[in-house]
Short mmCIF file of C-alpha atoms and ligand atoms in Angstrom, two decimals:
data_model
loop_
_atom_site.label_atom_id
_atom_site.label_comp_id
_atom_site.label_asym_id
_atom_site.label_seq_id
_atom_site.Cartn_x
_atom_site.Cartn_y
_atom_site.Cartn_z
CA UNK A 1 12.53 -28.29 -6.25
CA UNK A 2 9.10 -29.67 -5.36
CA UNK A 3 7.11 -27.85 -7.78
CA UNK A 4 3.83 -29.74 -7.44
CA UNK A 5 3.17 -29.22 -3.81
CA UNK A 6 2.28 -25.59 -2.95
CA UNK A 7 3.96 -24.65 0.57
CA UNK A 8 2.47 -22.51 3.10
CA UNK A 9 4.20 -20.00 5.53
CA UNK A 10 1.87 -18.60 8.20
CA UNK A 11 2.77 -15.21 9.85
CA UNK A 12 1.22 -14.25 13.20
CA UNK A 13 2.02 -11.43 15.46
CA UNK A 14 2.60 -11.49 19.20
CA UNK A 15 2.64 -8.77 22.13
CA UNK A 16 1.81 -5.71 20.38
CA UNK A 17 0.28 -4.52 17.13
CA UNK A 18 2.43 -2.46 14.57
CA UNK A 19 5.50 -4.82 14.83
CA UNK A 20 5.98 -4.90 11.14
CA UNK A 21 4.21 -8.25 10.34
CA UNK A 22 3.54 -6.97 6.78
CA UNK A 23 7.16 -5.99 6.41
CA UNK A 24 8.30 -9.31 7.67
CA UNK A 25 5.95 -11.21 5.22
CA UNK A 26 7.15 -9.18 2.28
CA UNK A 27 10.84 -9.56 3.20
CA UNK A 28 10.54 -13.36 3.39
CA UNK A 29 8.43 -13.24 0.14
CA UNK A 30 11.34 -11.24 -1.57
CA UNK A 31 14.27 -13.59 -0.45
CA UNK A 32 12.11 -16.56 -1.61
CA UNK A 33 11.38 -14.87 -4.90
CA UNK A 34 14.88 -13.74 -5.46
CA UNK A 35 15.77 -17.51 -5.40
CA UNK A 36 13.47 -18.27 -8.26
CA UNK A 37 10.49 -19.33 -6.26
CA UNK A 38 7.02 -18.14 -7.37
CA UNK A 39 5.49 -16.46 -4.34
CA UNK A 40 2.59 -14.47 -3.30
CA UNK A 41 1.19 -13.07 -0.01
CA UNK A 42 -2.28 -13.27 1.37
CA UNK A 43 -3.59 -11.03 4.25
CA UNK A 44 -6.36 -11.93 6.56
CA UNK A 45 -8.00 -9.17 8.55
CA UNK A 46 -10.07 -10.00 11.51
CA UNK A 47 -12.41 -6.78 11.41
CA UNK A 48 -15.97 -7.00 10.34
CA UNK A 49 -15.95 -4.42 7.53
CA UNK A 50 -16.22 -6.32 4.21
CA UNK A 51 -13.19 -4.34 2.93
CA UNK A 52 -11.51 -1.11 4.28
CA UNK A 53 -12.98 0.97 1.62
CA UNK A 54 -15.67 2.39 3.92
CA UNK A 55 -13.16 2.92 6.77
CA UNK A 56 -11.91 6.33 7.67
CA UNK A 57 -8.12 6.78 6.72
CA UNK A 58 -7.50 8.45 9.98
CA UNK A 59 -8.19 5.24 11.56
CA UNK A 60 -7.16 2.49 9.27
CA UNK A 61 -4.61 4.31 6.97
CA UNK A 62 -4.81 4.26 3.21
CA UNK A 63 -6.98 2.00 1.18
CA UNK A 64 -5.07 0.09 -1.28
CA UNK A 65 -6.58 -0.59 -4.68
CA UNK A 66 -5.58 -3.76 -6.74
CA UNK A 67 -5.77 -4.02 -10.47
CA UNK A 68 -8.79 -6.06 -10.45
CA UNK A 69 -10.53 -3.48 -8.34
CA UNK A 70 -10.34 -4.70 -4.88
CA UNK A 71 -10.23 -2.07 -2.09
CA UNK A 72 -7.73 -3.68 0.28
CA UNK A 73 -5.55 -3.51 3.28
CA UNK A 74 -2.35 -1.16 2.83
CA UNK A 75 0.00 -4.25 3.61
CA UNK A 76 -0.89 -5.31 0.06
CA UNK A 77 0.95 -2.10 -0.89
CA UNK A 78 4.12 -3.48 0.79
CA UNK A 79 3.64 -6.85 -0.73
CA UNK A 80 3.65 -5.41 -4.22
CA UNK A 81 6.54 -2.91 -3.51
CA UNK A 82 8.84 -5.60 -2.22
CA UNK A 83 7.88 -8.41 -4.38
CA UNK A 84 6.94 -6.56 -7.58
CA UNK A 85 4.08 -8.94 -8.08
CA UNK A 86 0.45 -7.87 -8.77
CA UNK A 87 -1.93 -8.61 -5.84
CA UNK A 88 -5.84 -9.60 -6.54
CA UNK A 89 -8.93 -9.48 -4.81
CA UNK A 90 -7.98 -12.93 -3.40
CA UNK A 91 -4.97 -11.53 -1.72
CA UNK A 92 -7.03 -10.13 1.09
CA UNK A 93 -10.03 -11.42 3.00
CA UNK A 94 -11.73 -9.86 6.21
CA UNK A 95 -14.05 -11.44 8.86
CA UNK A 96 -16.77 -9.51 7.22
CA UNK A 97 -16.45 -11.06 3.78
CA UNK A 98 -16.28 -14.50 5.40
CA UNK A 99 -19.22 -14.21 7.44
CA UNK A 100 -20.97 -12.49 4.62
CA UNK A 101 -20.17 -15.71 2.38
CA UNK A 102 -21.21 -18.12 5.15
CA UNK A 103 -24.58 -16.19 5.95
CA UNK A 104 -25.50 -15.81 2.20
CA UNK A 105 -25.01 -19.66 1.88
CA UNK A 106 -27.20 -20.08 4.89
CA UNK A 107 -29.80 -17.83 3.61
CA UNK A 108 -29.82 -19.79 0.13
CA UNK A 109 -30.38 -23.13 2.06
CA UNK A 110 -26.91 -24.65 1.13
CA UNK A 111 -26.33 -26.03 4.60
CA UNK A 112 -29.34 -28.35 4.47
CA UNK A 113 -30.73 -27.62 7.83
CA UNK A 114 -27.40 -27.76 9.75
CA UNK A 115 -26.73 -25.54 12.78
CA UNK A 116 -24.21 -23.19 11.31
CA UNK A 117 -21.42 -22.60 13.65
CA UNK A 118 -17.82 -20.84 13.93
CA UNK A 119 -16.38 -24.18 13.87
CA UNK A 120 -16.72 -25.82 11.34
CA UNK A 121 -18.53 -23.41 9.07
CA UNK A 122 -16.41 -20.14 9.55
CA UNK A 123 -13.25 -22.02 9.84
CA UNK A 124 -13.99 -24.16 6.59
CA UNK A 125 -14.61 -20.88 4.72
CA UNK A 126 -11.22 -19.57 5.99
CA UNK A 127 -9.49 -22.88 4.95
CA UNK A 128 -11.04 -22.52 1.48
CA UNK A 129 -9.59 -19.27 1.18
CA UNK A 130 -6.34 -20.49 2.23
CA UNK A 131 -6.33 -22.68 -0.82
CA UNK A 132 -7.78 -20.08 -3.38
CA UNK A 133 -4.35 -18.85 -4.61
CA UNK A 134 -2.82 -22.23 -4.69
CA UNK A 135 -5.55 -23.50 -6.95
CA UNK A 136 -4.39 -21.10 -9.63
CA UNK A 137 -1.22 -23.13 -10.19
CA UNK A 138 0.83 -19.94 -10.23
CA UNK A 139 2.60 -20.36 -7.09
CA UNK A 140 5.29 -22.56 -5.15
CA UNK A 141 4.85 -20.65 -1.77
CA UNK A 142 2.07 -18.81 -0.32
CA UNK A 143 2.69 -16.60 2.64
CA UNK A 144 -0.44 -16.00 4.78
CA UNK A 145 -0.39 -13.29 7.22
CA UNK A 146 -3.08 -13.26 10.00
CA UNK A 147 -3.81 -9.71 10.97
CA UNK A 148 -4.06 -8.62 14.50
CA UNK A 149 -2.34 -9.92 17.74
CA UNK A 150 -2.49 -13.46 19.05
CA UNK A 151 -4.72 -13.20 22.05
CA UNK A 152 -7.22 -11.02 20.41
CA UNK A 153 -10.84 -12.53 20.53
CA UNK A 154 -11.50 -11.66 16.99
CA UNK A 155 -8.55 -13.43 15.42
CA UNK A 156 -9.49 -16.80 17.17
CA UNK A 157 -11.27 -18.32 14.26
CA UNK A 158 -8.26 -17.67 11.91
CA UNK A 159 -5.73 -19.37 14.32
CA UNK A 160 -8.07 -22.14 14.71
CA UNK A 161 -8.26 -22.50 10.81
CA UNK A 162 -4.61 -22.24 10.53
CA UNK A 163 -4.13 -24.96 13.23
CA UNK A 164 -6.45 -27.35 11.37
CA UNK A 165 -4.95 -26.50 7.98
CA UNK A 166 -1.23 -26.95 8.95
CA UNK A 167 -2.00 -30.42 10.66
CA UNK A 168 -3.83 -31.33 7.39
CA UNK A 169 -0.95 -30.11 5.28
CA UNK A 170 1.81 -32.00 7.14
CA UNK A 171 5.10 -30.76 8.72
CA UNK A 172 7.04 -29.94 5.75
CA UNK A 173 4.23 -28.36 3.85
CA UNK A 174 3.10 -25.59 6.36
CA UNK A 175 5.15 -23.77 8.77
CA UNK A 176 4.41 -20.97 11.47
CA UNK A 177 6.39 -17.82 11.78
CA UNK A 178 5.66 -15.51 14.86
CA UNK A 179 6.67 -12.00 14.87
CA UNK A 180 7.10 -10.85 18.42
CA UNK A 181 8.57 -7.98 20.60
CA UNK A 182 11.68 -8.36 22.78
CA UNK A 183 11.53 -4.92 24.56
CA UNK A 184 14.70 -3.21 25.99
CA UNK A 185 13.86 -1.68 29.36
CA UNK A 186 16.07 1.40 29.75
CA UNK A 187 15.66 1.72 33.49
CA UNK A 188 17.05 -1.84 34.04
CA UNK A 189 19.27 -1.83 30.94
CA UNK A 190 18.00 -5.20 30.04
CA UNK A 191 16.39 -6.87 27.20
CA UNK A 192 13.10 -8.81 28.28
CA UNK A 193 12.00 -12.05 26.92
CA UNK A 194 8.76 -12.58 29.06
CA UNK A 195 6.39 -11.03 26.73
CA UNK A 196 7.54 -13.22 23.91
CA UNK A 197 7.25 -16.35 26.18
CA UNK A 198 3.54 -15.47 27.11
CA UNK A 199 2.90 -14.65 23.23
CA UNK A 200 4.28 -18.27 22.31
CA UNK A 201 2.35 -19.75 25.30
CA UNK A 202 -0.88 -18.18 23.95
CA UNK A 203 -0.20 -19.74 20.55
CA UNK A 204 0.63 -23.13 22.19
CA UNK A 205 -2.72 -23.14 23.92
CA UNK A 206 -4.60 -22.69 20.63
CA UNK A 207 -2.41 -25.75 19.43
CA UNK A 208 0.12 -23.83 17.21
CA UNK A 209 3.94 -24.48 17.78
CA UNK A 210 5.76 -21.60 15.98
CA UNK A 211 8.63 -22.89 13.93
CA UNK A 212 10.45 -19.53 13.57
CA UNK A 213 10.28 -16.33 15.73
CA UNK A 214 11.17 -13.20 14.32
CA UNK A 215 12.08 -10.95 17.36
CA UNK A 216 11.71 -7.23 17.04
CA UNK A 217 13.81 -5.20 19.14
CA UNK A 218 15.67 -1.91 19.46
CA UNK A 219 19.04 -3.45 19.77
CA UNK A 220 20.74 -6.75 18.56
CA UNK A 221 20.02 -9.86 20.36
CA UNK A 222 22.67 -11.45 22.31
CA UNK A 223 23.44 -15.22 21.99
CA UNK A 224 22.01 -15.66 25.55
CA UNK A 225 18.76 -13.89 24.88
CA UNK A 226 18.43 -16.18 21.80
CA UNK A 227 19.09 -19.18 23.74
CA UNK A 228 16.71 -18.14 26.53
CA UNK A 229 13.78 -17.58 24.09
CA UNK A 230 14.62 -20.86 22.47
CA UNK A 231 14.48 -22.72 25.71
CA UNK A 232 11.05 -21.36 26.65
CA UNK A 233 9.40 -21.67 23.23
CA UNK A 234 10.55 -25.12 21.83
CA UNK A 235 12.15 -23.33 18.95
CA UNK A 236 15.59 -24.17 17.45
CA UNK A 237 18.16 -21.44 18.49
CA UNK A 238 19.12 -20.67 14.97
CA UNK A 239 15.31 -20.12 14.35
CA UNK A 240 15.18 -17.26 16.74
CA UNK A 241 15.84 -14.33 14.25
CA UNK A 242 17.20 -11.01 15.16
CA UNK A 243 15.12 -8.31 13.66
CA UNK A 244 16.38 -5.11 15.49
CA UNK A 245 15.37 -1.83 14.16
CA UNK A 246 17.00 -0.60 10.94
CA UNK A 247 16.98 2.64 9.16
CA UNK A 248 14.76 1.85 6.31
CA UNK A 249 12.06 -0.87 5.94
CA UNK A 250 13.79 -1.76 2.73
CA UNK A 251 16.81 -3.08 4.75
CA UNK A 252 14.62 -5.88 6.47
CA UNK A 253 15.17 -8.29 3.62
CA UNK A 254 18.90 -7.83 3.76
CA UNK A 255 18.87 -8.12 7.53
CA UNK A 256 16.85 -11.36 7.21
CA UNK A 257 19.36 -12.66 4.49
CA UNK A 258 22.14 -12.05 6.91
CA UNK A 259 20.22 -14.07 9.58
CA UNK A 260 19.78 -16.70 7.04
CA UNK A 261 15.97 -16.65 7.52
CA UNK A 262 15.32 -17.86 3.97
CA UNK A 263 17.76 -20.80 4.42
CA UNK A 264 15.92 -21.83 7.74
CA UNK A 265 12.59 -21.48 5.86
CA UNK A 266 13.80 -23.57 2.95
CA UNK A 267 15.04 -26.08 5.16
CA UNK A 268 11.80 -26.48 7.28
CA UNK A 269 9.69 -26.68 4.04
CA UNK A 270 12.25 -29.13 2.40
CA UNK A 271 12.88 -26.96 -0.50
CA UNK A 272 16.13 -26.56 -2.30
CA UNK A 273 16.92 -23.75 -4.67
CA UNK A 274 19.76 -21.43 -5.70
CA UNK A 275 21.14 -18.50 -3.59
CA UNK A 276 19.03 -15.42 -3.68
CA UNK A 277 19.98 -12.67 -6.33
CA UNK A 278 19.61 -9.55 -4.38
CA UNK A 279 21.80 -7.41 -6.65
CA UNK A 280 19.10 -4.88 -7.76
CA UNK A 281 17.54 -4.73 -4.20
CA UNK A 282 21.07 -3.86 -2.63
CA UNK A 283 21.61 -1.31 -4.96
CA UNK A 284 18.31 0.36 -4.24
CA UNK A 285 18.90 0.23 -0.51
CA UNK A 286 22.40 1.71 -0.98
CA UNK A 287 20.83 4.54 -2.86
CA UNK A 288 18.16 5.03 -0.15
CA UNK A 289 20.80 5.04 2.65
CA UNK A 290 23.48 7.07 0.99
CA UNK A 291 21.66 9.77 -1.04
CA UNK A 292 23.58 12.83 -2.71
CA UNK A 293 21.72 15.67 -1.13
CA UNK A 294 17.98 16.22 -0.51
CA UNK A 295 14.96 18.08 -1.87
CA UNK A 296 12.02 19.34 -0.09
CA UNK A 297 8.60 18.62 -1.54
CA UNK A 298 5.25 19.43 0.10
CA UNK A 299 2.26 17.03 0.37
CA UNK A 300 -1.09 18.94 0.84
CA UNK A 301 -3.90 16.76 2.01
CA UNK A 302 -6.61 16.30 4.54
CA UNK A 303 -5.38 13.54 6.66
CA UNK A 304 -1.73 14.71 7.04
CA UNK A 305 -1.59 13.84 10.90
CA UNK A 306 -1.97 10.24 10.09
CA UNK A 307 0.78 9.55 7.53
CA UNK A 308 -0.50 5.90 7.08
CA UNK A 309 -3.25 7.73 5.08
CA UNK A 310 -0.83 8.40 2.26
CA UNK A 311 1.47 5.43 2.77
CA UNK A 312 2.08 4.45 -0.95
CA UNK A 313 2.82 8.20 -1.85
CA UNK A 314 5.38 8.36 0.69
CA UNK A 315 6.86 5.17 -0.48
CA UNK A 316 6.76 6.30 -4.15
CA UNK A 317 8.89 9.26 -2.91
CA UNK A 318 11.37 6.98 -1.52
CA UNK A 319 11.60 4.99 -4.82
CA UNK A 320 11.71 8.09 -7.07
CA UNK A 321 14.35 9.65 -4.63
CA UNK A 322 16.54 6.41 -5.02
CA UNK A 323 16.02 6.65 -8.85
CA UNK A 324 17.35 10.31 -8.66
CA UNK A 325 20.17 9.67 -5.89
CA UNK A 326 18.42 12.07 -3.44
CA UNK A 327 16.56 12.00 -0.22
CA UNK A 328 13.09 13.65 -0.61
CA UNK A 329 12.06 15.26 2.48
CA UNK A 330 8.26 15.44 2.69
CA UNK A 331 6.70 18.55 4.31
CA UNK A 332 3.04 17.48 5.32
CA UNK A 333 0.61 20.28 4.86
CA UNK A 334 -2.89 20.27 6.20
CA UNK A 335 -4.96 21.82 3.60
CA UNK A 336 -7.36 23.48 6.26
CA UNK A 337 -4.33 25.24 7.63
CA UNK A 338 -3.12 26.49 4.38
CA UNK A 339 -6.58 27.92 3.61
CA UNK A 340 -6.38 29.64 6.84
CA UNK A 341 -2.96 30.95 6.75
CA UNK A 342 -2.15 31.36 3.06
CA UNK A 343 0.05 29.52 0.46
CA UNK A 344 3.22 31.39 0.83
CA UNK A 345 3.48 30.44 4.48
CA UNK A 346 3.82 26.69 3.56
CA UNK A 347 4.97 26.74 -0.02
CA UNK A 348 7.65 29.34 -0.50
CA UNK A 349 10.67 27.23 0.44
CA UNK A 350 9.55 23.93 -1.31
CA UNK A 351 10.87 22.84 -4.55
CA UNK A 352 7.71 20.86 -5.37
CA UNK A 353 4.14 20.37 -4.35
CA UNK A 354 1.82 17.21 -4.47
CA UNK A 355 -1.76 17.62 -3.96
CA UNK A 356 -3.08 14.31 -2.41
CA UNK A 357 -6.20 12.26 -3.11
CA UNK A 358 -9.13 12.81 -0.99
CA UNK A 359 -12.94 12.91 -0.35
CA UNK A 360 -15.48 15.57 0.98
CA UNK A 361 -15.32 19.31 1.04
CA UNK A 362 -13.06 20.09 4.02
CA UNK A 363 -9.76 21.57 2.93
CA UNK A 364 -10.48 21.75 -0.69
CA UNK A 365 -10.31 25.52 -1.07
CA UNK A 366 -6.78 25.20 0.64
CA UNK A 367 -5.81 22.81 -2.15
CA UNK A 368 -7.02 25.14 -4.85
CA UNK A 369 -5.11 28.03 -3.32
CA UNK A 370 -1.88 26.02 -3.10
CA UNK A 371 -2.28 24.99 -6.68
CA UNK A 372 -2.70 28.50 -7.86
CA UNK A 373 0.32 29.42 -5.88
CA UNK A 374 2.55 26.93 -7.60
CA UNK A 375 1.04 27.41 -11.10
CA UNK A 376 1.81 31.00 -10.96
CA UNK A 377 5.22 30.67 -9.28
CA UNK A 378 6.29 27.89 -11.79
CA UNK A 379 7.05 25.55 -8.85
CA UNK A 380 6.80 21.82 -9.93
CA UNK A 381 3.26 20.32 -9.35
CA UNK A 382 1.93 16.81 -9.24
CA UNK A 383 -1.88 16.34 -8.57
CA UNK A 384 -3.28 12.82 -7.75
CA UNK A 385 -7.16 12.05 -8.24
CA UNK A 386 -8.51 14.99 -6.10
CA UNK A 387 -5.44 16.75 -6.76
CA UNK A 388 -6.33 16.59 -10.39
CA UNK A 389 -9.82 17.64 -9.95
CA UNK A 390 -8.60 20.62 -7.90
CA UNK A 391 -6.16 21.73 -10.70
CA UNK A 392 -9.01 21.52 -13.18
CA UNK A 393 -11.09 23.71 -10.80
CA UNK A 394 -8.20 26.15 -10.17
CA UNK A 395 -7.55 26.52 -13.75
CA UNK A 396 -11.27 26.86 -14.65
CA UNK A 397 -11.67 29.59 -12.37
CA UNK A 398 -8.51 31.64 -12.66
CA UNK A 399 -7.26 30.94 -16.18
CA UNK A 400 -10.48 30.32 -18.04
CA UNK A 401 -12.66 32.99 -16.22
CA UNK A 402 -15.21 30.55 -15.07
CA UNK A 403 -16.23 32.00 -11.77
CA UNK A 404 -17.57 29.67 -9.06
CA UNK A 405 -16.26 26.45 -11.12
CA UNK A 406 -16.35 23.55 -8.88
CA UNK A 407 -17.00 19.81 -8.46
CA UNK A 408 -20.53 18.77 -7.69
CA UNK A 409 -19.00 16.80 -4.84
CA UNK A 410 -18.48 20.17 -2.97
CA UNK A 411 -21.23 22.42 -4.65
CA UNK A 412 -24.12 20.70 -6.14
CA UNK A 413 -25.54 23.93 -7.67
CA UNK A 414 -22.22 25.24 -9.08
CA UNK A 415 -22.50 27.35 -12.35
CA UNK A 416 -19.67 25.43 -13.82
CA UNK A 417 -19.59 21.66 -12.92
CA UNK A 418 -16.14 21.12 -14.41
CA UNK A 419 -15.84 18.08 -12.22
CA UNK A 420 -19.07 15.91 -12.01
CA UNK A 421 -20.41 12.46 -11.66
CA UNK A 422 -20.68 10.29 -14.71
CA UNK A 423 -24.21 8.84 -15.49
CA UNK A 424 -23.34 5.45 -14.02
CA UNK A 425 -22.25 6.97 -10.79
CA UNK A 426 -25.61 9.09 -10.49
CA UNK A 427 -27.49 5.81 -9.91
CA UNK A 428 -25.40 4.55 -7.21
CA UNK A 429 -26.76 4.47 -3.61
CA UNK A 430 -24.52 2.25 -1.61
CA UNK A 431 -20.93 3.17 -0.53
CA UNK A 432 -19.10 -0.16 -0.36
CA UNK A 433 -17.26 -0.91 -3.72
CA UNK A 434 -19.31 1.27 -6.10
CA UNK A 435 -16.40 3.73 -7.18
CA UNK A 436 -14.70 3.57 -10.28
CA UNK A 437 -12.17 1.04 -9.10
CA UNK A 438 -8.99 -0.93 -10.32
CA UNK A 439 -6.98 -0.80 -13.52
CA UNK A 440 -7.97 1.01 -16.72
CA UNK A 441 -6.02 1.80 -19.88
CA UNK A 442 -4.73 5.26 -20.59
CA UNK A 443 -3.60 6.54 -23.87
CA UNK A 444 -0.93 9.07 -23.77
CA UNK A 445 -0.65 12.11 -25.95
CA UNK A 446 2.79 12.25 -27.72
CA UNK A 447 5.05 15.16 -27.25
CA UNK A 448 3.99 15.85 -23.77
CA UNK A 449 5.80 15.61 -20.47
CA UNK A 450 3.69 12.87 -19.47
CA UNK A 451 4.82 10.91 -22.62
CA UNK A 452 8.37 11.88 -21.92
CA UNK A 453 8.17 10.30 -18.46
CA UNK A 454 6.26 7.02 -19.50
CA UNK A 455 7.91 6.65 -22.93
CA UNK A 456 4.84 4.62 -23.97
CA UNK A 457 1.73 5.37 -25.60
CA UNK A 458 -0.46 2.97 -23.67
CA UNK A 459 -0.24 2.53 -19.90
CA UNK A 460 -2.56 1.04 -17.28
CA UNK A 461 -3.25 2.85 -14.05
CA UNK A 462 -5.50 2.16 -10.90
CA UNK A 463 -8.54 4.14 -9.91
CA UNK A 464 -10.64 4.96 -7.00
CA UNK A 465 -13.01 7.72 -7.30
CA UNK A 466 -16.51 8.69 -8.61
CA UNK A 467 -16.06 12.08 -10.18
CA UNK A 468 -14.56 12.98 -13.36
CA UNK A 469 -13.46 15.70 -15.60
CA UNK A 470 -16.65 17.13 -17.36
CA UNK A 471 -16.13 16.60 -21.13
CA UNK A 472 -18.48 19.59 -21.83
CA UNK A 473 -15.54 21.70 -20.38
CA UNK A 474 -12.68 20.07 -22.05
CA UNK A 475 -12.38 22.57 -25.13
CA UNK A 476 -12.64 25.62 -23.11
CA UNK A 477 -9.84 24.30 -20.69
CA UNK A 478 -7.69 23.30 -23.83
CA UNK A 479 -8.26 26.72 -25.56
CA UNK A 480 -6.68 28.29 -22.30
CA UNK A 481 -3.59 26.08 -22.51
CA UNK A 482 -4.43 23.00 -20.58
CA UNK A 483 -3.26 19.97 -22.49
CA UNK A 484 -5.07 16.57 -21.87
CA UNK A 485 -2.08 14.17 -22.03
CA UNK A 486 -3.85 10.98 -21.19
CA UNK A 487 -7.31 9.65 -22.11
CA UNK A 488 -9.00 6.54 -21.08
CA UNK A 489 -9.71 4.93 -24.66
CA UNK A 490 -12.62 2.77 -23.54
CA UNK A 491 -14.76 5.63 -22.21
CA UNK A 492 -13.16 8.89 -23.27
CA UNK A 493 -12.47 10.29 -19.99
CA UNK A 494 -9.63 12.62 -19.15
CA UNK A 495 -6.87 10.85 -17.23
CA UNK A 496 -3.98 13.19 -17.28
CA UNK A 497 -3.51 16.89 -17.71
CA UNK A 498 -0.64 19.08 -17.99
CA UNK A 499 0.51 22.76 -18.54
CA UNK A 500 2.92 23.01 -21.29
CA UNK A 501 4.33 26.57 -20.51
CA UNK A 502 5.01 25.46 -16.77
CA UNK A 503 8.11 23.65 -15.73
CA UNK A 504 6.09 20.66 -14.64
CA UNK A 505 2.52 20.77 -13.95
CA UNK A 506 1.07 17.23 -14.19
CA UNK A 507 -2.00 15.64 -12.69
CA UNK A 508 -3.58 12.23 -12.91
CA UNK A 509 -7.12 11.11 -12.37
CA UNK A 510 -5.86 7.76 -11.10
CA UNK A 511 -3.43 6.65 -8.37
CA UNK A 512 0.22 6.28 -9.69
CA UNK A 513 1.52 5.74 -6.30
CA UNK A 514 -0.14 2.25 -6.45
CA UNK A 515 2.16 1.18 -9.11
CA UNK A 516 5.34 2.32 -7.75
CA UNK A 517 7.79 -0.49 -6.78
CA UNK A 518 10.90 -0.32 -4.91
CA UNK A 519 13.29 -1.42 -7.86
CA UNK A 520 10.85 0.05 -10.41
CA UNK A 521 9.80 3.53 -9.52
CA UNK A 522 6.81 5.31 -10.97
CA UNK A 523 7.89 7.28 -14.09
CA UNK A 524 5.68 10.24 -13.11
CA UNK A 525 7.13 10.43 -9.56
CA UNK A 526 10.62 9.94 -10.79
CA UNK A 527 10.31 12.91 -13.27
CA UNK A 528 8.51 14.91 -10.72
CA UNK A 529 11.37 14.50 -8.26
CA UNK A 530 13.91 15.27 -11.12
CA UNK A 531 12.35 18.68 -11.96
CA UNK A 532 11.93 19.44 -8.19
CA UNK A 533 15.81 18.94 -7.98
CA UNK A 534 16.15 21.26 -10.95
CA UNK A 535 13.94 23.86 -9.32
CA UNK A 536 15.80 23.68 -6.14
CA UNK A 537 19.10 24.13 -7.94
CA UNK A 538 17.94 27.05 -10.00
CA UNK A 539 15.94 28.90 -7.30
CA UNK A 540 16.79 28.00 -3.78
CA UNK A 541 20.53 27.12 -3.54
N1 LIG B 1 -13.48 12.52 -4.09
C1 LIG B 1 -13.10 12.36 -5.53
C2 LIG B 1 -13.92 11.48 -6.35
O1 LIG B 1 -14.44 10.84 -5.67
C3 LIG B 1 -11.56 12.02 -5.54
C4 LIG B 1 -11.15 10.57 -5.01
C5 LIG B 1 -9.74 10.54 -4.73
O2 LIG B 1 -9.14 11.60 -4.76
N2 LIG B 1 -9.40 9.18 -4.65
O3 LIG B 1 -13.75 11.53 -7.53
#
């Protein structure tokens, strides 16, 4: 195996967006990793925002956070969940970052009087970033996903940089995989190849010949369809991969393995390595596809109409469900609706409630009402970030008698600022990249439900928030029965709380959903699903 030369796989998308390029990249990555190769995936996003941190989740879905504190595209979540490898800030770049870098250099005078242009200056900066991860010496294969759809104006500089880079790397060192749509037209009863032909022609105009086509379709591709696509695109017929719809995204790597996509990739990159070991993955997929029963859990949040806003939470429940041999049915509850119609309407038939992370005042009173309901009715509860903050507010108001307790995010003049900004955050004026971000240590209190879940005394979890539990209220919360089961040892901030005399009432200031992996579920999600199943058995069956 050629260990010295890093190999590159570029992934582009054609015809329409949302074809699952990220899942395709993650699936190829998993197959190569399970053959012993050291693989990572990098995503290039064509928008002008420096990162998605300032974007509305309604538009862009969840903001993913890496250990090193980057606010990144949610595809990085798929990469981590499939590969079980940690991403870094170097795994995601946007047009905004690239221009920011080039313009900063220009302002410093680094270009020595040259006219600064898209080609070569922007494309050079893109190419420099293609090589950043290779330079660490930690990888054999780097998969690079180019966001957007071929033909978009904004992705042109990336495709031009890719063309130049592939040519410089040479044929056996960099390949191009194009994910495309092969639609089935019901009225004609036929599969259509023309959109794919056009999309490949657009790539060819830019000077990129795809080596492999991943064909997304509703139904399996026939031999004739594959041959027709191959003929029109100069792609070997065995490199036209059938990627028809499957019941779970986690099955895609197995579908690709059946199509021998990994063999084709290795052959084109001149790599030889052992057969993939997919034992654990197959076991996981089998559990996802064949659960023994189901459990209904509510997720109360602000952006529930757009489920990509909670992508990692939904996936964490798939992992935790598989670990418990059960299918978790999620009931998405809009916090504002619950505020208007009362908690019982939404929660009485559920076996658990998760209160989701979020920003801003809208719907917060609904979340607090939901938490009061499940606390009093002994329904399992899991709070994440804002979910923890709401749980503390609810407990302060209704168990400690602190009337009007609130977070200063929602009521600056509250009589009891049980949730407040820390000193460092009070000085912040800019929005981008200024929250408490990334991985922090958390010391777990022994003898708690949290400790029973983690089975460890020190864990690391990822953060993305400005507000914290106000330590001035810690004693009064504890006197009334709240237990602080996790503390950040470096700054003495409350990380996890729980209620010992409740079947399972646990909340974390961090985002456990960002550390759950397909074959390695997060312990708090796993235990939450387990107690929800117990609740269902004793109350609802
Ligand atoms: N808005 C809250 C804060 O900034 C919670 C953030 C979150 O849930 N991620 O602290």
